[in-house]
Structures are given as C-alpha cells and as structure tokens.
CSV table of C-alpha atoms and ligand atoms in Angstrom, one decimal:
chain,number,residue,atom,x,y,z
A,1129,MET,CA,121.5,125.2,91.4
A,1130,ILE,CA,118.8,123.2,93.1
A,1131,GLU,CA,119.1,122.3,96.8
A,1132,ILE,CA,116.5,120.2,98.5
A,1133,THR,CA,116.9,119.3,102.2
A,1134,LYS,CA,114.8,117.1,104.4
A,1135,LEU,CA,111.7,117.7,102.3
A,1136,THR,CA,108.4,116.2,103.4
A,1137,LYS,CA,104.9,116.4,102.1
A,1138,GLN,CA,101.8,115.2,103.9
A,1139,ALA,CA,98.3,115.2,102.5
A,1140,ASP,CA,95.2,113.6,104.0
A,1141,ASN,CA,97.3,112.1,106.8
A,1142,LYS,CA,99.4,110.4,104.2
A,1143,LEU,CA,103.1,111.0,104.1
A,1144,ILE,CA,103.8,111.4,100.3
A,1145,LEU,CA,107.4,112.6,100.6
A,1146,ARG,CA,109.4,111.3,103.5
A,1147,GLY,CA,112.6,113.3,103.8
A,1148,ILE,CA,114.1,113.9,100.4
A,1149,ASP,CA,117.6,115.4,100.0
A,1150,ILE,CA,118.8,116.2,96.5
A,1151,LYS,CA,121.5,118.6,95.2
A,1152,VAL,CA,121.6,119.4,91.5
A,1153,SER,CA,124.4,121.4,89.9
A,1154,LYS,CA,123.9,124.0,87.2
A,1155,GLY,CA,123.7,122.4,83.7
A,1156,GLU,CA,123.0,118.9,85.1
A,1157,THR,CA,120.2,116.8,83.5
A,1158,VAL,CA,118.6,114.5,86.0
A,1159,ALA,CA,116.0,111.8,85.5
A,1160,ILE,CA,113.6,110.9,88.4
A,1161,LEU,CA,112.4,107.4,88.1
A,1162,GLY,CA,110.0,105.4,90.4
A,1163,PRO,CA,106.8,103.4,90.4
A,1164,ASN,CA,103.3,105.0,90.1
A,1165,GLY,CA,102.4,106.9,93.3
A,1166,ALA,CA,106.0,107.1,94.5
A,1167,GLY,CA,105.7,110.9,94.9
A,1168,LYS,CA,107.6,112.1,91.7
A,1169,SER,CA,105.0,114.5,90.4
A,1170,THR,CA,104.5,115.8,94.0
A,1171,LEU,CA,108.2,116.5,94.3
A,1172,LEU,CA,108.2,118.3,90.9
A,1173,LYS,CA,105.2,120.5,91.9
A,1174,ILE,CA,106.9,121.5,95.1
A,1175,ILE,CA,110.1,122.5,93.2
A,1176,ALA,CA,107.9,124.4,90.7
A,1177,GLY,CA,106.3,126.3,93.6
A,1178,LEU,CA,102.8,125.0,92.9
A,1179,ILE,CA,102.3,123.3,96.2
A,1180,LYS,CA,104.0,123.9,99.5
A,1181,PRO,CA,106.1,121.3,101.4
A,1182,THR,CA,105.0,120.3,104.9
A,1183,SER,CA,108.6,120.7,106.1
A,1184,GLY,CA,112.1,121.0,104.7
A,1185,LEU,CA,114.0,123.4,102.5
A,1186,VAL,CA,113.9,124.1,98.7
A,1187,LYS,CA,116.5,126.5,97.4
A,1188,MET,CA,117.2,127.4,93.8
A,1189,LYS,CA,120.0,129.8,92.6
A,1190,GLY,CA,120.7,130.2,96.3
A,1191,LEU,CA,117.2,131.6,97.0
A,1192,ASP,CA,114.6,130.1,99.3
A,1193,ILE,CA,111.4,129.2,97.5
A,1194,LYS,CA,109.4,130.2,100.6
A,1195,LYS,CA,110.8,133.8,100.5
A,1196,ASP,CA,111.6,134.4,96.9
A,1197,GLY,CA,109.1,132.2,95.1
A,1198,PHE,CA,108.2,134.9,92.6
A,1199,GLU,CA,111.8,135.6,91.6
A,1200,ILE,CA,112.5,131.8,91.3
A,1201,LYS,CA,109.4,131.1,89.2
A,1202,LYS,CA,110.6,133.4,86.4
A,1203,SER,CA,113.6,131.1,86.0
A,1204,ILE,CA,111.5,127.9,85.8
A,1205,GLY,CA,110.0,126.1,82.8
A,1206,TYR,CA,107.4,123.5,84.0
A,1207,LEU,CA,105.8,120.9,81.9
A,1208,PRO,CA,103.1,119.1,83.9
A,1209,HIS,CA,100.9,116.2,83.0
A,1210,ALA,CA,98.2,118.6,81.8
A,1211,SER,CA,99.2,120.9,78.9
A,1212,LEU,CA,98.1,124.2,80.6
A,1213,LEU,CA,97.2,125.4,77.0
A,1214,TYR,CA,94.0,127.2,76.2
A,1215,ASP,CA,91.9,124.9,74.0
A,1216,HIS,CA,90.2,127.6,71.9
A,1217,TYR,CA,93.5,129.4,71.2
A,1218,SER,CA,95.9,128.6,68.4
A,1219,PRO,CA,99.6,127.6,69.2
A,1220,LEU,CA,100.6,131.2,68.3
A,1221,GLU,CA,98.0,132.8,70.6
A,1222,ASN,CA,98.9,130.4,73.4
A,1223,LEU,CA,102.6,131.0,73.2
A,1224,VAL,CA,102.2,134.8,72.8
A,1225,PHE,CA,99.9,134.8,75.9
A,1226,PHE,CA,102.4,132.8,78.1
A,1227,GLY,CA,105.4,134.6,76.6
A,1228,LYS,CA,103.8,138.0,77.6
A,1229,LEU,CA,103.2,136.7,81.1
A,1230,TYR,CA,107.0,136.2,81.4
A,1231,GLY,CA,107.8,139.4,79.7
A,1232,VAL,CA,109.5,137.8,76.7
A,1233,GLU,CA,110.8,140.3,74.2
A,1234,GLN,CA,109.8,140.0,70.5
A,1235,VAL,CA,107.4,137.4,71.7
A,1236,GLU,CA,105.6,136.8,68.3
A,1237,GLU,CA,108.9,136.0,66.5
A,1238,ARG,CA,109.9,133.8,69.4
A,1239,ALA,CA,106.5,132.0,69.3
A,1240,VAL,CA,106.6,131.4,65.6
A,1241,GLN,CA,110.1,130.1,65.8
A,1242,LEU,CA,109.2,127.7,68.6
A,1243,VAL,CA,106.2,126.4,66.7
A,1244,LYS,CA,108.5,125.8,63.8
A,1245,GLU,CA,111.0,124.0,66.0
A,1246,VAL,CA,108.4,121.6,67.3
A,1247,GLY,CA,107.3,120.9,63.7
A,1248,LEU,CA,103.8,122.4,63.7
A,1249,SER,CA,104.2,125.6,61.6
A,1250,PHE,CA,101.4,124.3,59.3
A,1251,PHE,CA,99.0,124.5,62.3
A,1252,LEU,CA,100.1,127.9,63.7
A,1253,HIS,CA,96.6,129.4,63.6
A,1254,ASP,CA,94.4,126.4,64.2
A,1255,PRO,CA,92.7,125.9,67.6
A,1256,VAL,CA,94.5,123.6,69.9
A,1257,LYS,CA,91.2,121.8,70.7
A,1258,ASN,CA,91.5,120.0,67.3
A,1259,PHE,CA,95.0,118.7,68.0
A,1260,SER,CA,96.0,115.1,68.7
A,1261,ARG,CA,97.7,114.2,72.1
A,1262,GLY,CA,101.2,114.3,70.6
A,1263,MET,CA,100.6,117.7,68.9
A,1264,VAL,CA,99.3,119.2,72.1
A,1265,GLN,CA,102.4,117.8,73.9
A,1266,ARG,CA,104.7,119.4,71.3
A,1267,ILE,CA,103.0,122.8,71.9
A,1268,ALA,CA,103.1,122.3,75.7
A,1269,ILE,CA,106.9,121.8,75.4
A,1270,ALA,CA,107.2,125.0,73.4
A,1271,ARG,CA,105.1,126.8,76.1
A,1272,ALA,CA,107.4,125.5,78.9
A,1273,ILE,CA,110.5,127.0,77.2
A,1274,ILE,CA,109.1,130.2,75.8
A,1275,HIS,CA,111.0,132.3,78.3
A,1276,ASP,CA,114.2,130.4,77.9
A,1277,PRO,CA,114.2,129.2,81.5
A,1278,GLU,CA,117.4,128.4,83.5
A,1279,ILE,CA,115.6,125.4,85.2
A,1280,LEU,CA,113.5,123.0,83.3
A,1281,LEU,CA,111.0,120.7,85.2
A,1282,LEU,CA,109.5,118.1,83.0
A,1283,ASP,CA,106.8,115.6,84.1
A,1284,GLU,CA,106.7,112.6,81.8
A,1285,PRO,CA,107.6,114.8,78.7
A,1286,HIS,CA,107.9,111.9,76.3
A,1287,THR,CA,104.3,110.6,76.8
A,1288,GLY,CA,102.3,110.7,73.6
A,1289,LEU,CA,105.2,111.7,71.4
A,1290,ASP,CA,106.0,110.0,68.1
A,1291,GLN,CA,109.7,109.2,67.2
A,1292,GLY,CA,110.1,112.6,65.4
A,1293,ALA,CA,108.7,114.5,68.4
A,1294,MET,CA,110.9,112.5,70.8
A,1295,THR,CA,114.0,113.6,68.8
A,1296,ILE,CA,112.8,117.2,68.8
A,1297,LEU,CA,112.3,117.1,72.6
A,1298,ASN,CA,115.6,115.5,73.2
A,1299,ASN,CA,117.3,118.1,71.0
A,1300,VAL,CA,115.5,120.9,72.9
A,1301,ILE,CA,116.8,119.4,76.2
A,1302,LEU,CA,120.3,119.0,75.0
A,1303,THR,CA,120.5,122.4,73.3
A,1304,MET,CA,119.3,124.0,76.6
A,1305,LYS,CA,121.8,122.0,78.5
A,1306,ASN,CA,124.6,123.4,76.3
A,1307,LYS,CA,123.4,126.8,77.3
A,1308,GLY,CA,123.6,125.9,81.0
A,1309,THR,CA,120.0,125.0,81.7
A,1310,THR,CA,119.5,122.5,84.6
A,1311,THR,CA,116.8,119.9,83.9
A,1312,LEU,CA,114.9,117.6,86.2
A,1313,MET,CA,112.8,115.1,84.3
A,1314,VAL,CA,110.3,112.6,85.7
A,1315,THR,CA,109.9,109.7,83.4
A,1316,HIS,CA,109.0,106.0,83.1
A,1317,ASP,CA,111.0,105.8,79.9
A,1318,PHE,CA,114.4,104.3,80.9
A,1319,LYS,CA,115.8,104.6,77.3
A,1320,GLN,CA,115.2,108.3,77.1
A,1321,ALA,CA,116.5,108.7,80.7
A,1322,ALA,CA,119.7,106.9,79.9
A,1323,GLU,CA,120.1,108.7,76.5
A,1324,ILE,CA,119.8,112.3,77.6
A,1325,CYS,CA,120.4,112.4,81.4
A,1326,ASP,CA,123.7,112.6,83.3
A,1327,ARG,CA,122.3,111.2,86.5
A,1328,ILE,CA,119.4,109.1,87.7
A,1329,ILE,CA,117.4,109.4,90.9
A,1330,ILE,CA,115.0,106.6,92.0
A,1331,ILE,CA,112.1,107.5,94.3
A,1332,LYS,CA,110.1,104.8,96.1
A,1333,ASN,CA,107.4,105.3,98.7
A,1334,GLY,CA,108.3,109.0,99.0
A,1335,LYS,CA,112.0,108.3,99.7
A,1336,LEU,CA,115.1,108.7,97.5
A,1337,VAL,CA,116.5,105.1,97.3
A,1338,ASP,CA,119.2,105.6,94.6
A,1339,ASP,CA,121.1,108.4,93.0
A,1340,PHE,CA,123.8,107.6,90.4
A,1341,GLN,CA,125.6,108.9,87.3
A,1342,VAL,CA,124.7,107.3,84.0
A,1343,LYS,CA,127.4,107.2,81.4
A,1344,ASP,CA,127.7,105.8,77.9
A,1345,GLN,CA,123.9,105.8,77.6
A,1346,SER,CA,123.7,102.6,79.6
A,1347,ILE,CA,120.1,101.6,79.7
A,1348,GLU,CA,121.2,98.2,81.2
A,1349,LEU,CA,122.6,100.0,84.2
A,1350,VAL,CA,119.4,101.9,84.7
A,1351,THR,CA,117.2,98.8,84.3
A,1352,GLU,CA,119.4,96.8,86.7
A,1353,LYS,CA,119.5,99.5,89.4
A,1354,TYR,CA,115.8,100.1,89.2
A,1355,ALA,CA,114.9,96.4,89.4
A,1356,ARG,CA,117.3,96.1,92.4
A,1357,GLN,CA,115.6,98.9,94.3
A,1358,LEU,CA,112.0,97.8,93.5
A,1359,GLU,CA,112.8,94.2,94.6
A,1360,GLY,CA,114.2,95.7,97.8
A,1361,VAL,CA,117.6,94.0,97.3
A,1362,SER,CA,120.6,96.1,98.4
B,621,ATP,N1,96.6,116.4,96.9
B,621,ATP,C1,96.7,115.2,97.3
B,621,ATP,N2,96.0,114.7,98.3
B,621,ATP,C2,96.1,113.4,98.8
B,621,ATP,N3,97.0,112.6,98.2
B,621,ATP,C3,97.7,113.0,97.2
B,621,ATP,C4,97.6,114.3,96.7
B,621,ATP,N4,98.5,114.4,95.6
B,621,ATP,C5,99.1,113.2,95.5
B,621,ATP,N5,98.6,112.4,96.4
B,621,ATP,C6,99.1,111.0,96.6
B,621,ATP,O1,100.5,111.0,96.7
B,621,ATP,C7,101.1,109.9,96.1
B,621,ATP,C8,102.1,110.3,95.1
B,621,ATP,O2,101.5,110.9,94.0
B,621,ATP,P1,102.4,111.5,92.8
B,621,ATP,O3,101.4,112.0,91.8
B,621,ATP,O4,103.4,112.4,93.3
B,621,ATP,O5,103.0,110.1,92.2
B,621,ATP,P2,103.9,109.8,91.0
B,621,ATP,O6,105.2,109.3,91.5
B,621,ATP,O7,104.0,111.0,90.1
B,621,ATP,O8,103.1,108.7,90.2
B,621,ATP,P3,102.9,108.4,88.6
B,621,ATP,O9,104.1,107.7,88.2
B,621,ATP,O10,101.6,107.6,88.6
B,621,ATP,O11,102.7,109.8,87.9
B,621,ATP,C9,99.9,109.1,95.5
B,621,ATP,O12,99.6,108.0,96.4
B,621,ATP,C10,98.8,110.1,95.5
B,621,ATP,O13,97.5,109.5,95.6
B,622,MG,MG1,103.4,111.6,88.2
C-alpha cells in the first residue's frame, strides 16, 4: 500500500532523512517512534505530499506521489501537530467545509455523526476558538477522517487527549483498520503504540534503525528495543 525507497530530505544543508526504506501493507497499523528531531514529522509530511523529498521514491496504491499526487491525496487523512481547523468556525462548519473539499456525500449528516463519535455533540455550533486543547484535538481527528480515507497519517494523535478521548481515538483507528485502512502513526506514547499497532518502526538521526512486529500488546518489548537503539547497542 505504501512503498518508500531510498528516501532522503535535505534542508538548510542538513540531511534530515538519510535513506529511508519502508513497505507497509494494506490494513497494517504502524507506529513510528524516535527521539525529538529524528525526522518523524518530516517523513509523514513527505508521505502526505506536503513537502517534496530531495531524492527517493514514494508510492501509494501503486502510484508515484510525484506524478499522481492529487489522486493519492484524496485517499489520505492527515492529522498534523497543528489542527488545521478554522478558529472562528464551529465543529460542524469546519467538518462540512473540509468534507466538501473532498466531495463527501451527505456531508452534514456525516459531520454531525463524527462530532457525536468524538463526544462533542453538545458543542456542535460553538466556535472552535473557545475549545480546550483536547477538544480541538478531538475535532481535528474527525476532520482527518471526514472522507473515510484509505490511508491515515497521524502525527502524535494522542497528545492532549484525556482517557475518554484516547479510547475514542483508538476505537476510530481500530474500526478503520477493520475496514482495511492503513495507518502510520508517529508517537512518543509506547503504551498506545503497543496497544493498537501491529508493527513498530524506530527512526534515529534520519535513519530507520529498527522495524519489528509487536504482538500481545507488549509494551516491554517496545521499551526494550527502543532503549537498545538509543543507547546504540546492537
Ligand atoms: N523546513 C526545515 N528546515 C530546516 N530544518 C528542518 C525543517 N523541518 C525540519 N527540520 C529539522 O529536521 C529535523 C527533524 O525534524 P522533525 O520535525 O521531522 O522531527 P521529529 O522526529 O518529528 O521530532 P519531534 O519528536 O520533536 O516532533 C529537526 O532537526 C528539525 O530542526
Ligand atoms: Mg514531530
């Protein structure tokens, strides 16, 4: 579903990504871990088609992002650090706006349903600017999935969420996985990574240093592998 080959990214004479190779199958849920500044968000932005790689190949659904970027973007739901929401709009107005951009049918019903799913029906018509960090994140999650994307790219999605919202988010990811959605999720939260992902990738200094399956929700395995990589022990 996602095929990344020899990917590099250079900015200001600094090599941010230094030859990344990743293959992700349809329906897989993959966590990307790594220290601050490792290049995780940069990698996700390239896959989302927001920035261009310096060299290398990114293919999704068999299409090259360089040639078929527009076609690919329709299949992607991207949740960045920033919410992308319009502050003075309500959740309903935001979701309808983004839904229309993607050509979602019966967009109002879909928007109302999603606001309900993220537990904010009571605030359907209130401006987002008055929302707390966690409330904004809930609506941002709804925005990322308004068009029912085949590929979900999430950059630290659990940040700012309370326990209830974490459960909602995890259920969203798992429900979409059951429908065949492929998810790449950057996170610093090992527990969430172990709980909802099939596979873990560790990025360090712009390089992929580990890539393994995680079974039985083993947070110990994730913690151990991560520590080993960061200490540079092999
Ligand atoms: N446009 C840019 N120009 C110059 N350097 C950049 C640019 N974007 C990112 N960087 C640098 O690239 C490195 C990787 O940044 P990135 O945001 O991908 O890290 P990250 O792994 O997501 O970190 P975090 O865990 O803190 O979110 C950092 O050193 C950052 O300063
Ligand atoms: Mg980041």
